[in-house]
Structure formats: C-alpha cells, structure tokens
Short mmCIF file of C-alpha atoms in Angstrom, two decimals:
data_model
loop_
_atom_site.label_atom_id
_atom_site.label_comp_id
_atom_site.label_asym_id
_atom_site.label_seq_id
_atom_site.Cartn_x
_atom_site.Cartn_y
_atom_site.Cartn_z
CA UNK A 40 0.00 0.00 0.00
CA UNK A 41 2.74 2.46 1.03
CA UNK A 42 4.83 1.51 -2.01
CA UNK A 43 1.85 1.95 -4.32
CA UNK A 44 1.07 5.39 -2.90
CA UNK A 45 4.70 6.47 -3.23
CA UNK A 46 4.77 5.23 -6.82
CA UNK A 47 1.69 7.30 -7.67
CA UNK A 48 3.31 10.39 -6.19
CA UNK A 49 6.36 9.84 -8.35
CA UNK A 50 4.25 9.29 -11.47
CA UNK A 51 3.75 12.99 -12.16
CA UNK A 52 1.63 13.91 -15.16
CA UNK A 53 3.97 14.71 -18.09
CA UNK A 54 1.70 17.61 -19.10
CA UNK A 55 2.24 19.15 -15.67
CA UNK A 56 6.01 18.69 -15.98
CA UNK A 57 6.11 20.34 -19.39
CA UNK A 58 3.89 23.18 -18.13
CA UNK A 59 6.38 23.80 -15.34
CA UNK A 60 9.24 23.58 -17.85
CA UNK A 61 7.61 26.11 -20.21
CA UNK A 62 6.87 28.49 -17.35
CA UNK A 63 10.33 28.13 -15.83
CA UNK A 64 12.06 28.58 -19.19
CA UNK A 65 10.07 31.72 -20.00
CA UNK A 66 10.73 33.18 -16.55
CA UNK A 67 14.46 32.48 -16.77
CA UNK A 68 14.78 33.96 -20.27
CA UNK A 69 12.87 37.12 -19.36
CA UNK A 70 14.89 37.54 -16.18
CA UNK A 71 18.18 37.01 -18.00
CA UNK A 72 17.13 39.38 -20.78
CA UNK A 73 16.14 42.00 -18.22
CA UNK A 74 19.54 41.79 -16.51
CA UNK A 75 21.28 42.24 -19.86
CA UNK A 76 19.07 45.24 -20.69
CA UNK A 77 19.92 46.78 -17.31
CA UNK A 78 23.60 46.24 -17.99
CA UNK A 79 23.27 47.87 -21.42
CA UNK A 80 21.64 50.91 -19.82
CA UNK A 81 24.57 51.10 -17.39
CA UNK A 82 27.23 50.69 -20.10
CA UNK A 83 25.82 52.76 -22.97
CA UNK A 84 25.37 56.50 -23.15
CA UNK A 85 21.80 57.83 -23.23
CA UNK A 86 21.99 58.38 -26.99
CA UNK A 87 23.43 54.91 -27.60
CA UNK A 88 20.77 53.31 -25.41
CA UNK A 89 18.11 55.22 -27.34
CA UNK A 90 19.50 53.77 -30.57
CA UNK A 91 19.43 50.33 -28.96
CA UNK A 92 15.75 50.88 -28.13
CA UNK A 93 14.94 51.82 -31.72
CA UNK A 94 16.86 48.88 -33.18
CA UNK A 95 15.35 46.46 -30.67
CA UNK A 96 11.90 47.73 -31.65
CA UNK A 97 12.76 46.87 -35.28
CA UNK A 98 13.86 43.37 -34.32
CA UNK A 99 10.71 42.79 -32.28
CA UNK A 100 8.58 44.24 -35.05
CA UNK A 101 9.84 41.83 -37.70
CA UNK A 102 9.67 38.88 -35.28
CA UNK A 103 6.04 39.80 -34.55
CA UNK A 104 4.84 40.56 -38.08
CA UNK A 105 6.49 37.53 -39.71
CA UNK A 106 4.64 35.05 -37.48
CA UNK A 107 1.38 36.97 -37.02
CA UNK A 108 -1.61 34.65 -37.23
CA UNK A 109 0.16 31.75 -38.95
CA UNK A 110 -0.09 29.26 -36.08
CA UNK A 111 -3.63 30.39 -35.22
CA UNK A 112 -4.59 29.86 -38.86
CA UNK A 113 -2.94 26.44 -38.94
CA UNK A 114 -4.97 25.43 -35.87
CA UNK A 115 -8.15 26.53 -37.63
CA UNK A 116 -7.32 24.54 -40.77
CA UNK A 117 -6.32 21.44 -38.77
CA UNK A 118 -9.85 21.20 -37.38
CA UNK A 119 -10.94 20.14 -40.85
CA UNK A 120 -7.99 17.87 -41.68
CA UNK A 121 -6.66 15.34 -39.18
CA UNK A 122 -4.77 12.78 -41.28
CA UNK A 123 -0.97 12.76 -40.70
CA UNK A 124 -0.20 13.28 -44.40
CA UNK A 125 -2.43 16.33 -44.70
CA UNK A 126 -1.12 17.74 -41.42
CA UNK A 127 2.44 17.59 -42.75
CA UNK A 128 1.37 19.40 -45.91
CA UNK A 129 -0.34 22.09 -43.84
CA UNK A 130 2.78 22.52 -41.71
CA UNK A 131 4.83 22.77 -44.91
CA UNK A 132 2.46 25.42 -46.23
CA UNK A 133 2.88 27.34 -42.96
CA UNK A 134 6.67 27.29 -43.43
CA UNK A 135 6.30 28.55 -46.98
CA UNK A 136 3.96 31.38 -45.97
CA UNK A 137 6.30 32.31 -43.14
CA UNK A 138 9.20 32.58 -45.59
CA UNK A 139 7.21 34.75 -48.02
CA UNK A 140 5.77 37.02 -45.32
CA UNK A 141 9.21 37.43 -43.73
CA UNK A 142 10.80 38.48 -47.02
CA UNK A 143 8.01 40.99 -47.69
CA UNK A 144 8.35 42.58 -44.25
CA UNK A 145 12.16 42.63 -44.38
CA UNK A 146 12.08 44.66 -47.61
CA UNK A 147 9.17 46.78 -46.38
CA UNK A 148 10.83 47.67 -43.06
CA UNK A 149 14.19 48.31 -44.70
CA UNK A 150 12.54 50.50 -47.32
CA UNK A 151 10.71 52.55 -44.70
CA UNK A 152 13.92 53.01 -42.68
CA UNK A 153 15.83 54.04 -45.78
CA UNK A 154 13.14 56.52 -46.88
CA UNK A 155 12.59 58.15 -43.48
CA UNK A 156 16.11 58.20 -42.09
CA UNK A 157 18.49 58.03 -45.08
CA UNK A 158 20.90 55.96 -42.97
CA UNK A 159 24.67 56.18 -43.32
CA UNK A 160 26.76 53.15 -44.29
CA UNK A 161 27.32 51.93 -40.73
CA UNK A 162 23.62 52.39 -39.86
CA UNK A 163 22.68 50.59 -43.07
CA UNK A 164 24.71 47.55 -41.99
CA UNK A 165 23.28 47.66 -38.47
CA UNK A 166 19.70 47.66 -39.81
CA UNK A 167 20.48 44.58 -41.91
CA UNK A 168 21.93 42.77 -38.88
CA UNK A 169 18.94 43.77 -36.72
CA UNK A 170 16.52 42.46 -39.36
CA UNK A 171 18.49 39.20 -39.55
CA UNK A 172 18.13 38.87 -35.78
CA UNK A 173 14.41 39.54 -36.13
CA UNK A 174 14.06 36.91 -38.85
CA UNK A 175 15.90 34.26 -36.83
CA UNK A 176 13.80 35.13 -33.76
CA UNK A 177 10.64 34.72 -35.81
CA UNK A 178 11.91 31.43 -37.23
CA UNK A 179 12.57 29.78 -33.87
CA UNK A 180 9.21 31.04 -32.56
CA UNK A 181 7.50 29.53 -35.60
CA UNK A 182 9.28 26.20 -35.19
CA UNK A 183 8.52 26.03 -31.47
CA UNK A 184 4.83 26.48 -32.19
CA UNK A 185 4.69 23.97 -35.05
CA UNK A 186 6.33 21.12 -33.14
CA UNK A 187 4.17 21.93 -30.11
CA UNK A 188 1.09 21.26 -32.24
CA UNK A 189 2.45 17.74 -32.69
CA UNK A 190 2.88 17.57 -28.89
CA UNK A 191 6.64 17.26 -29.30
CA UNK A 192 7.29 19.32 -26.21
CA UNK A 193 11.00 18.53 -25.95
CA UNK A 194 11.59 19.92 -29.44
CA UNK A 195 9.42 22.92 -28.62
CA UNK A 196 11.50 23.66 -25.53
CA UNK A 197 14.67 23.37 -27.62
CA UNK A 198 13.39 26.15 -29.87
CA UNK A 199 11.71 28.31 -27.21
CA UNK A 200 14.50 28.07 -24.61
CA UNK A 201 17.81 26.75 -25.98
CA UNK A 202 17.85 28.92 -29.13
CA UNK A 203 17.03 32.30 -27.51
CA UNK A 204 19.34 31.48 -24.58
CA UNK A 205 22.29 30.95 -26.94
CA UNK A 206 21.24 34.14 -28.74
CA UNK A 207 21.40 36.09 -25.47
CA UNK A 208 24.82 34.62 -24.67
CA UNK A 209 25.98 35.59 -28.15
CA UNK A 210 24.81 39.16 -27.60
CA UNK A 211 26.52 39.23 -24.22
CA UNK A 212 29.82 37.89 -25.56
CA UNK A 213 30.01 40.20 -28.56
CA UNK A 214 29.08 43.24 -26.47
CA UNK A 215 31.80 42.37 -23.95
CA UNK A 216 34.32 42.23 -26.78
CA UNK A 217 33.28 45.31 -28.77
CA UNK A 218 31.01 47.32 -26.44
CA UNK A 219 28.75 48.70 -29.20
CA UNK A 220 25.06 48.47 -30.04
CA UNK A 221 25.98 46.88 -33.37
CA UNK A 222 27.99 44.14 -31.63
CA UNK A 223 25.00 43.29 -29.42
CA UNK A 224 22.78 42.49 -32.40
CA UNK A 225 25.62 40.83 -34.33
CA UNK A 226 26.13 38.52 -31.36
CA UNK A 227 22.42 37.74 -31.34
CA UNK A 228 22.58 36.73 -35.02
CA UNK A 229 25.63 34.56 -34.38
CA UNK A 230 24.08 32.83 -31.35
CA UNK A 231 20.68 32.28 -32.93
CA UNK A 232 22.14 30.96 -36.18
CA UNK A 233 24.56 28.62 -34.39
CA UNK A 234 21.87 27.14 -32.14
CA UNK A 235 19.46 26.67 -35.06
CA UNK A 236 22.16 24.87 -37.04
CA UNK A 237 22.74 22.55 -34.08
CA UNK A 238 19.03 21.68 -33.95
CA UNK A 239 18.96 21.22 -37.73
CA UNK A 240 21.95 18.84 -37.48
CA UNK A 241 20.06 16.72 -34.94
CA UNK A 242 16.89 16.91 -37.06
CA UNK A 243 14.93 18.78 -34.41
CA UNK A 244 12.12 20.77 -36.00
CA UNK A 245 9.91 20.73 -39.07
CA UNK A 246 11.56 22.14 -42.19
CA UNK A 247 9.46 20.77 -45.06
CA UNK A 248 7.89 23.27 -47.46
CA UNK A 249 4.65 22.86 -49.39
CA UNK A 250 3.82 25.15 -52.31
CA UNK A 251 0.38 23.75 -53.20
CA UNK A 252 -2.30 26.45 -53.29
CA UNK A 253 -4.83 24.07 -51.72
CA UNK A 254 -2.96 24.22 -48.42
CA UNK A 255 -1.52 27.74 -48.75
CA UNK A 256 -4.65 29.78 -49.55
CA UNK A 257 -6.76 28.82 -46.47
CA UNK A 258 -3.89 29.74 -44.14
CA UNK A 259 -2.99 32.94 -45.98
CA UNK A 260 -6.55 34.27 -45.96
CA UNK A 261 -6.81 33.72 -42.22
CA UNK A 262 -3.63 35.60 -41.27
CA UNK A 263 -4.59 39.00 -42.70
CA UNK A 264 -6.50 40.34 -39.65
CA UNK A 265 -3.79 39.04 -37.33
CA UNK A 266 -1.18 41.21 -39.05
CA UNK A 267 -3.20 44.33 -38.24
CA UNK A 268 -3.52 43.32 -34.60
CA UNK A 269 0.19 42.47 -34.44
CA UNK A 270 1.06 45.91 -35.81
CA UNK A 271 -1.07 47.68 -33.21
CA UNK A 272 0.38 45.46 -30.49
CA UNK A 273 3.89 46.41 -31.58
CA UNK A 274 3.01 50.11 -31.54
CA UNK A 275 1.64 49.61 -28.02
CA UNK A 276 5.07 48.49 -26.85
CA UNK A 277 8.59 49.06 -28.13
CA UNK A 278 7.25 50.26 -31.48
CA UNK A 279 6.08 53.43 -29.77
CA UNK A 280 9.76 54.39 -29.60
CA UNK A 281 9.45 55.66 -33.17
CA UNK A 282 6.63 58.04 -32.24
CA UNK A 283 8.68 59.21 -29.25
CA UNK A 284 11.73 59.68 -31.49
CA UNK A 285 9.68 61.83 -33.87
CA UNK A 286 8.24 64.04 -31.10
CA UNK A 287 11.09 64.22 -28.56
CA UNK A 288 14.85 63.96 -28.29
CA UNK A 289 16.90 60.77 -27.87
CA UNK A 290 16.89 60.97 -24.07
CA UNK A 291 13.12 60.38 -23.97
CA UNK A 292 13.49 57.31 -26.19
CA UNK A 293 16.15 55.96 -23.83
CA UNK A 294 14.05 56.68 -20.74
CA UNK A 295 10.93 55.01 -22.14
CA UNK A 296 12.95 51.98 -23.25
CA UNK A 297 14.44 51.70 -19.77
CA UNK A 298 11.15 52.13 -17.89
CA UNK A 299 9.26 49.84 -20.27
CA UNK A 300 11.93 47.16 -19.82
CA UNK A 301 11.78 47.51 -16.03
CA UNK A 302 7.98 47.28 -16.20
CA UNK A 303 8.33 43.86 -17.80
CA UNK A 304 8.90 42.52 -14.27
CA UNK A 305 5.26 43.31 -13.47
CA UNK A 306 4.16 41.68 -16.70
CA UNK A 307 6.27 38.63 -15.80
CA UNK A 308 4.47 38.34 -12.46
CA UNK A 309 1.09 38.50 -14.19
CA UNK A 310 2.07 36.05 -16.96
CA UNK A 311 3.45 33.53 -14.48
CA UNK A 312 0.20 33.61 -12.51
CA UNK A 313 -1.91 33.38 -15.66
CA UNK A 314 0.04 30.35 -16.90
CA UNK A 315 -0.85 28.52 -13.71
CA UNK A 316 -4.45 29.71 -13.41
CA UNK A 317 -5.72 29.62 -17.01
CA UNK A 318 -5.53 25.81 -17.52
CA UNK A 319 -7.33 25.31 -14.21
CA UNK A 320 -10.02 27.81 -15.19
CA UNK A 321 -10.51 26.14 -18.59
CA UNK A 322 -11.13 22.85 -16.79
CA UNK A 323 -13.42 24.28 -14.08
CA UNK A 324 -15.71 25.94 -16.62
CA UNK A 325 -16.90 22.52 -17.80
CA UNK A 326 -16.94 20.87 -14.37
CA UNK A 327 -18.58 23.39 -12.03
CA UNK A 328 -21.51 25.77 -11.89
CA UNK A 329 -20.85 29.17 -13.46
CA UNK A 330 -21.22 31.34 -10.35
CA UNK A 331 -18.94 29.07 -8.31
CA UNK A 332 -16.28 29.26 -11.03
CA UNK A 333 -16.51 33.03 -11.23
CA UNK A 334 -16.15 33.44 -7.47
CA UNK A 335 -12.88 31.50 -7.61
CA UNK A 336 -11.88 33.44 -10.71
CA UNK A 337 -12.55 36.74 -8.97
CA UNK A 338 -10.53 35.65 -5.94
CA UNK A 339 -7.56 34.82 -8.16
CA UNK A 340 -7.59 38.11 -10.06
CA UNK A 341 -8.00 40.04 -6.82
CA UNK A 342 -4.81 38.36 -5.63
CA UNK A 343 -3.12 39.08 -8.97
CA UNK A 344 -3.88 42.80 -8.78
CA UNK A 345 -2.61 43.05 -5.21
CA UNK A 346 0.55 41.05 -5.98
CA UNK A 347 1.38 43.19 -9.03
CA UNK A 348 0.88 46.32 -6.95
CA UNK A 349 3.01 44.92 -4.14
CA UNK A 350 5.81 43.93 -6.51
CA UNK A 351 5.72 47.33 -8.18
CA UNK A 352 5.68 49.12 -4.83
CA UNK A 353 8.82 47.30 -3.71
CA UNK A 354 10.55 48.09 -7.02
CA UNK A 355 9.72 51.78 -6.68
CA UNK A 356 11.07 51.84 -3.10
CA UNK A 357 14.38 50.19 -3.95
CA UNK A 358 14.78 51.92 -7.34
CA UNK A 359 16.88 54.94 -6.17
CA UNK A 360 19.20 52.78 -4.07
CA UNK A 361 19.74 50.27 -6.90
CA UNK A 362 20.53 53.05 -9.38
CA UNK A 363 23.03 54.60 -6.95
CA UNK A 364 24.62 51.22 -6.27
CA UNK A 365 25.03 50.25 -9.94
CA UNK A 366 26.00 53.75 -11.05
CA UNK A 367 27.47 54.33 -14.49
CA UNK A 368 25.11 55.69 -17.13
CA UNK A 369 22.15 54.41 -15.10
CA UNK A 370 22.36 57.69 -13.18
CA UNK A 371 20.65 59.31 -16.18
CA UNK A 372 17.47 57.42 -15.19
CA UNK A 373 17.51 58.39 -11.51
CA UNK A 374 14.34 60.09 -10.21
CA UNK A 375 11.91 58.27 -12.54
CA UNK A 376 9.72 56.85 -9.77
CA UNK A 377 6.62 58.72 -10.99
CA UNK A 378 7.01 57.31 -14.49
CA UNK A 379 7.46 53.83 -13.00
CA UNK A 380 4.30 54.30 -10.92
CA UNK A 381 2.29 55.23 -14.02
CA UNK A 382 3.62 52.28 -16.06
CA UNK A 383 3.13 49.80 -13.22
CA UNK A 384 -0.43 51.07 -12.74
CA UNK A 385 -1.04 50.40 -16.43
CA UNK A 386 -0.18 46.74 -15.91
CA UNK A 387 -2.24 46.47 -12.71
CA UNK A 388 -5.38 47.72 -14.46
CA UNK A 389 -4.82 45.21 -17.28
CA UNK A 390 -5.88 42.41 -14.91
CA UNK A 391 -9.59 42.65 -15.98
CA UNK A 392 -8.46 42.22 -19.59
CA UNK A 393 -6.82 38.88 -18.77
CA UNK A 394 -9.85 37.97 -16.65
CA UNK A 395 -12.16 38.44 -19.66
CA UNK A 396 -9.72 36.96 -22.17
CA UNK A 397 -10.05 33.52 -20.59
CA UNK A 398 -13.82 33.58 -21.14
CA UNK A 399 -13.48 34.50 -24.81
CA UNK A 400 -10.95 31.71 -25.36
CA UNK A 401 -12.70 28.93 -23.47
CA UNK A 402 -16.02 29.66 -25.22
CA UNK A 403 -14.43 29.76 -28.70
CA UNK A 404 -15.18 33.43 -29.33
CA UNK A 405 -11.76 34.26 -30.66
CA UNK A 406 -13.13 36.43 -33.47
CA UNK A 407 -15.08 38.59 -31.01
CA UNK A 408 -11.98 38.89 -28.86
CA UNK A 409 -9.86 39.94 -31.84
CA UNK A 410 -12.38 42.68 -32.60
CA UNK A 411 -12.15 43.95 -29.03
CA UNK A 412 -8.34 43.92 -29.11
CA UNK A 413 -8.17 45.68 -32.49
CA UNK A 414 -10.65 48.42 -31.63
CA UNK A 415 -9.30 49.15 -28.16
CA UNK A 416 -5.69 49.09 -29.37
CA UNK A 417 -6.45 51.55 -32.17
CA UNK A 418 -8.36 53.91 -29.87
CA UNK A 419 -5.67 53.60 -27.19
CA UNK A 420 -2.82 54.43 -29.58
CA UNK A 421 -4.66 57.50 -30.91
CA UNK A 422 -5.20 58.76 -27.35
CA UNK A 423 -1.55 57.97 -26.54
CA UNK A 424 -0.33 60.09 -29.45
CA UNK A 425 -2.63 62.94 -28.47
CA UNK A 426 -1.38 62.90 -24.87
CA UNK A 427 2.25 62.96 -26.03
CA UNK A 428 1.47 65.96 -28.22
CA UNK A 429 -0.55 67.75 -25.52
CA UNK A 430 1.39 66.94 -22.34
CA UNK A 431 4.93 66.45 -23.54
CA UNK A 432 7.11 63.71 -22.09
CA UNK A 433 4.64 62.96 -19.27
CA UNK A 434 2.12 62.03 -21.96
CA UNK A 435 4.38 59.12 -22.98
CA UNK A 436 3.62 57.35 -19.71
CA UNK A 437 0.06 58.60 -19.14
CA UNK A 438 -0.75 57.49 -22.69
CA UNK A 439 0.40 53.97 -21.88
CA UNK A 440 -1.79 53.97 -18.77
CA UNK A 441 -4.86 55.23 -20.63
CA UNK A 442 -4.31 52.70 -23.41
CA UNK A 443 -4.31 49.83 -20.91
CA UNK A 444 -7.44 51.26 -19.27
CA UNK A 445 -9.23 51.43 -22.63
CA UNK A 446 -8.20 47.85 -23.39
CA UNK A 447 -9.52 46.53 -20.08
CA UNK A 448 -12.79 48.48 -20.27
CA UNK A 449 -13.36 47.26 -23.82
CA UNK A 450 -12.78 43.65 -22.79
CA UNK A 451 -15.12 43.98 -19.80
CA UNK A 452 -17.90 45.55 -21.88
CA UNK A 453 -17.50 42.88 -24.57
CA UNK A 454 -17.42 40.00 -22.10
CA UNK A 455 -20.44 41.18 -20.10
CA UNK A 456 -22.56 40.85 -23.24
CA UNK A 457 -22.12 37.08 -22.95
CA UNK A 458 -21.25 36.20 -19.35
CA UNK A 459 -21.86 37.36 -15.78
CA UNK A 460 -18.33 38.37 -14.89
CA UNK A 461 -17.43 39.75 -11.47
CA UNK A 462 -14.40 42.01 -11.86
CA UNK A 463 -12.23 42.23 -8.73
CA UNK A 464 -12.10 46.04 -8.63
CA UNK A 465 -10.97 46.05 -5.00
CA UNK A 466 -7.84 44.11 -6.00
CA UNK A 467 -6.98 46.82 -8.54
CA UNK A 468 -7.58 49.61 -6.03
CA UNK A 469 -5.43 47.93 -3.37
CA UNK A 470 -2.68 47.29 -5.93
CA UNK A 471 -2.70 50.94 -7.04
CA UNK A 472 -2.78 52.10 -3.40
CA UNK A 473 0.30 50.00 -2.63
CA UNK A 474 2.07 51.53 -5.63
CA UNK A 475 1.24 54.99 -4.28
CA UNK A 476 2.60 54.07 -0.85
CA UNK A 477 5.78 52.83 -2.52
CA UNK A 478 6.17 56.17 -4.32
CA UNK A 479 5.57 58.08 -1.08
CA UNK A 480 8.21 56.08 0.78
CA UNK A 481 10.68 56.36 -2.10
CA UNK A 482 10.38 60.14 -2.52
CA UNK A 483 9.67 61.35 1.03
CA UNK A 484 11.38 58.98 3.42
CA UNK A 485 14.44 57.63 1.57
#
C-alpha cells in the first residue's frame, strides 16, 4: 500500500512537468534578458541606449509581423484535416507562408527606414543585422509552435529556450568584446544561427515546405486580420519608440525603453500567474456551476492585482538605491519613480483584460476577442499620441496607462454581453494604493 502510494506520487503527469518547464524557461529567459538590458543601460550613453531601443523595436517588429496569425490559422485549418499526411502538408504550407511574409516585411521595413532616415553606411549595416536577428527570432518562434502542435514538447523547448538562450549569450559575448550596439545584435545573429544549425543537425524541428495552393490559400486568408492586430500590439510596446523619437529627443526614447523594460517585471508576475491559473479555469468551466467558477476566478484576479501592486511598490522603493549602487550611465534614469508608478499602474489595471480573455478563449469566441483587441488598441494608440502631443514627455507614460485602461474596459464591456463576470475592482484599487505608498516612501522617506 505504502509503495503503491509512493509510486503514484512519483508518477507525475507529463503535461504538468512540461507546463512547469515552459513556465520556468520563460521566466528564466525574461529575467536574463532583463539583466542584460539593465547592464546595457549602465554601459551605454543615453543616446546609444536610445539607438538600442529603436533597433530592438525593429527586431521585435519583424519577429512579430512575420509570425502573425500563422499558427492560429494552422490550428483553424487542422480542425478540418486530421490525417498525418495532410497535417504535414499544412505545416509545410505554414513554413512557406512564413518565408514569403518574412521576405516581404524585411524589404518593407528596410525600405521605410531608408526613406525616413536616409541611414549612413554603418547604420545601413546595423539595420540589416537587426533584421536578420528579427528573422531568426521569428523562425525559432515559428518552429517552437509547429512542433508543439504535434505535442513534441521537448523539441518545442529546444526552440523556445535553448535557441534564444544561446542568442542572449551571443549578444553578451560580442558586447563584452566590442562594447557597441551593433555588436550586441551581431552577437544575437551569431548565437541564434549557431543554435538553429545545431538543432537542424540533430533533425529537431519541421523544415518541409509545401507550395500547393490548396494548403496555402486557407492559411494565408486567415492571417490578414492578425497582421493588423500584431502591428497595433507592436506600436503599443517598443514600437512606440518611433513616435517618441519623432516628437522628442533621444533621451526620452532611452528613458521610455528603460522604464518599459523595467515594467516587464510586473508583466512577468502576471504572466506567471496566468500560466498557472488559465488551464485550471478552462477545466473548471466545464466541471462546475458558473457562479462558483466566477467566485474563484474573482478571488484569483483580486490576488493578482494586489501582488502586481506589491511587486511594483517594492521596485519603486528600492529603485533609487539600486541606481546609486550600480552607477554608471544608469544615473541618467535616476528620479523616474513617478514614471514607473504610471507604467506599473497600467499593468495592474490590465488584470480585468486577462480575466475576460479567458472567457473569450474557453467559449471559442476568438473572433469577437480579436475585434475587441483591435478596436481598443487603435483607440488607445490614438489617445496615446494625443497625450504625447498635448502633455509632452509625461504624456508618454500617461498614454500607456490610458491605453491599458481602454483595453480593459473594452474587454469587460464585450465579455459582459455574454457572461456574468465579477471584476475584482478592489484588487486593482489595493494594488494601485500599494504603488502609491511605494512612491511616497521612495520620494519622502528615503
């Protein structure tokens, strides 16, 4: 009896193990990437760090646009075709579309950069390297998603963890040797390419290509709306650096890049919680009565709002001391506690958006959810631009906050048309209050 019970305890569900592995890998990569970004801010001048922010936005833009909607479209097509042979053809068509879309966006982005900025020779080379890094990032993301659809989780982890980790080490090594923004992205290209070649050598991944229109057209038609949403999502993040660059000087680009990167800690807290809670919620919806599920749901998101606020409050309190301790060019970002408070608040009030998102997904209303995301993102970006124009540099951060508020309100209004959702407003208020206390302690008592 005792042996049998012990054996059952050791027989952990593989799905649970892979879920932990995915969550742990994502957390480690984001943490490592954050440390590197902090080090860059310390090592680079304000102008150089601003250039890094603009180039990084380009890399993220290509990585986002090149993969936009492809996997979601493949999932939709696979519902109609389940035979292994057809599945392989569909995956091959996805690879082919990815290649075509990537090439189009590489030339489009390069053309826009060339037209708007008339870059010099060294900038011209840097843009090419950045776009190569973006393409390789998109490629490993695409491969990780494809093999995950076949439930090959080991291969998926190789692409989603091993490849970007080697890319980060490559960036780190090259920057140590040359200490330039260009070397950082060149190292990323070297690391990403090397790791992908290793996986190709061991035949990890799916590299077949299908050019038959029967498989290509259904996927291609489905990805069009996703590209628009991806573009707005990019503008809502690092892509906004280009608006800031057009309206303000380089120092504001550097400051936003720094604060936005630091704010990713709050997003990491929320994402980690969501990764644990969402699968449980998806199961409970079909096992328990609706009101009972929503009470538990509300309790979770109340906790999430408070935890995000608490984490942000601690970061605001220790921010001045950490900047003083690390020194270097980080001193240029000293005294930005108010901006941090505004950005952190933006993430805290996004909790209702994630609350509602789970309902849209579990009830197969993805199209309705896409409409909400598109409309609220477009409205939010317009308001953001207006606030930057009207309020100056403070509008950069208030615009982000208002955009997140619009997104959450839109999701709540859309979700309440279908379900009786109980938003944990008190969790948001407590989280924001804790952020305010953190700012008070940081500015008045330290």
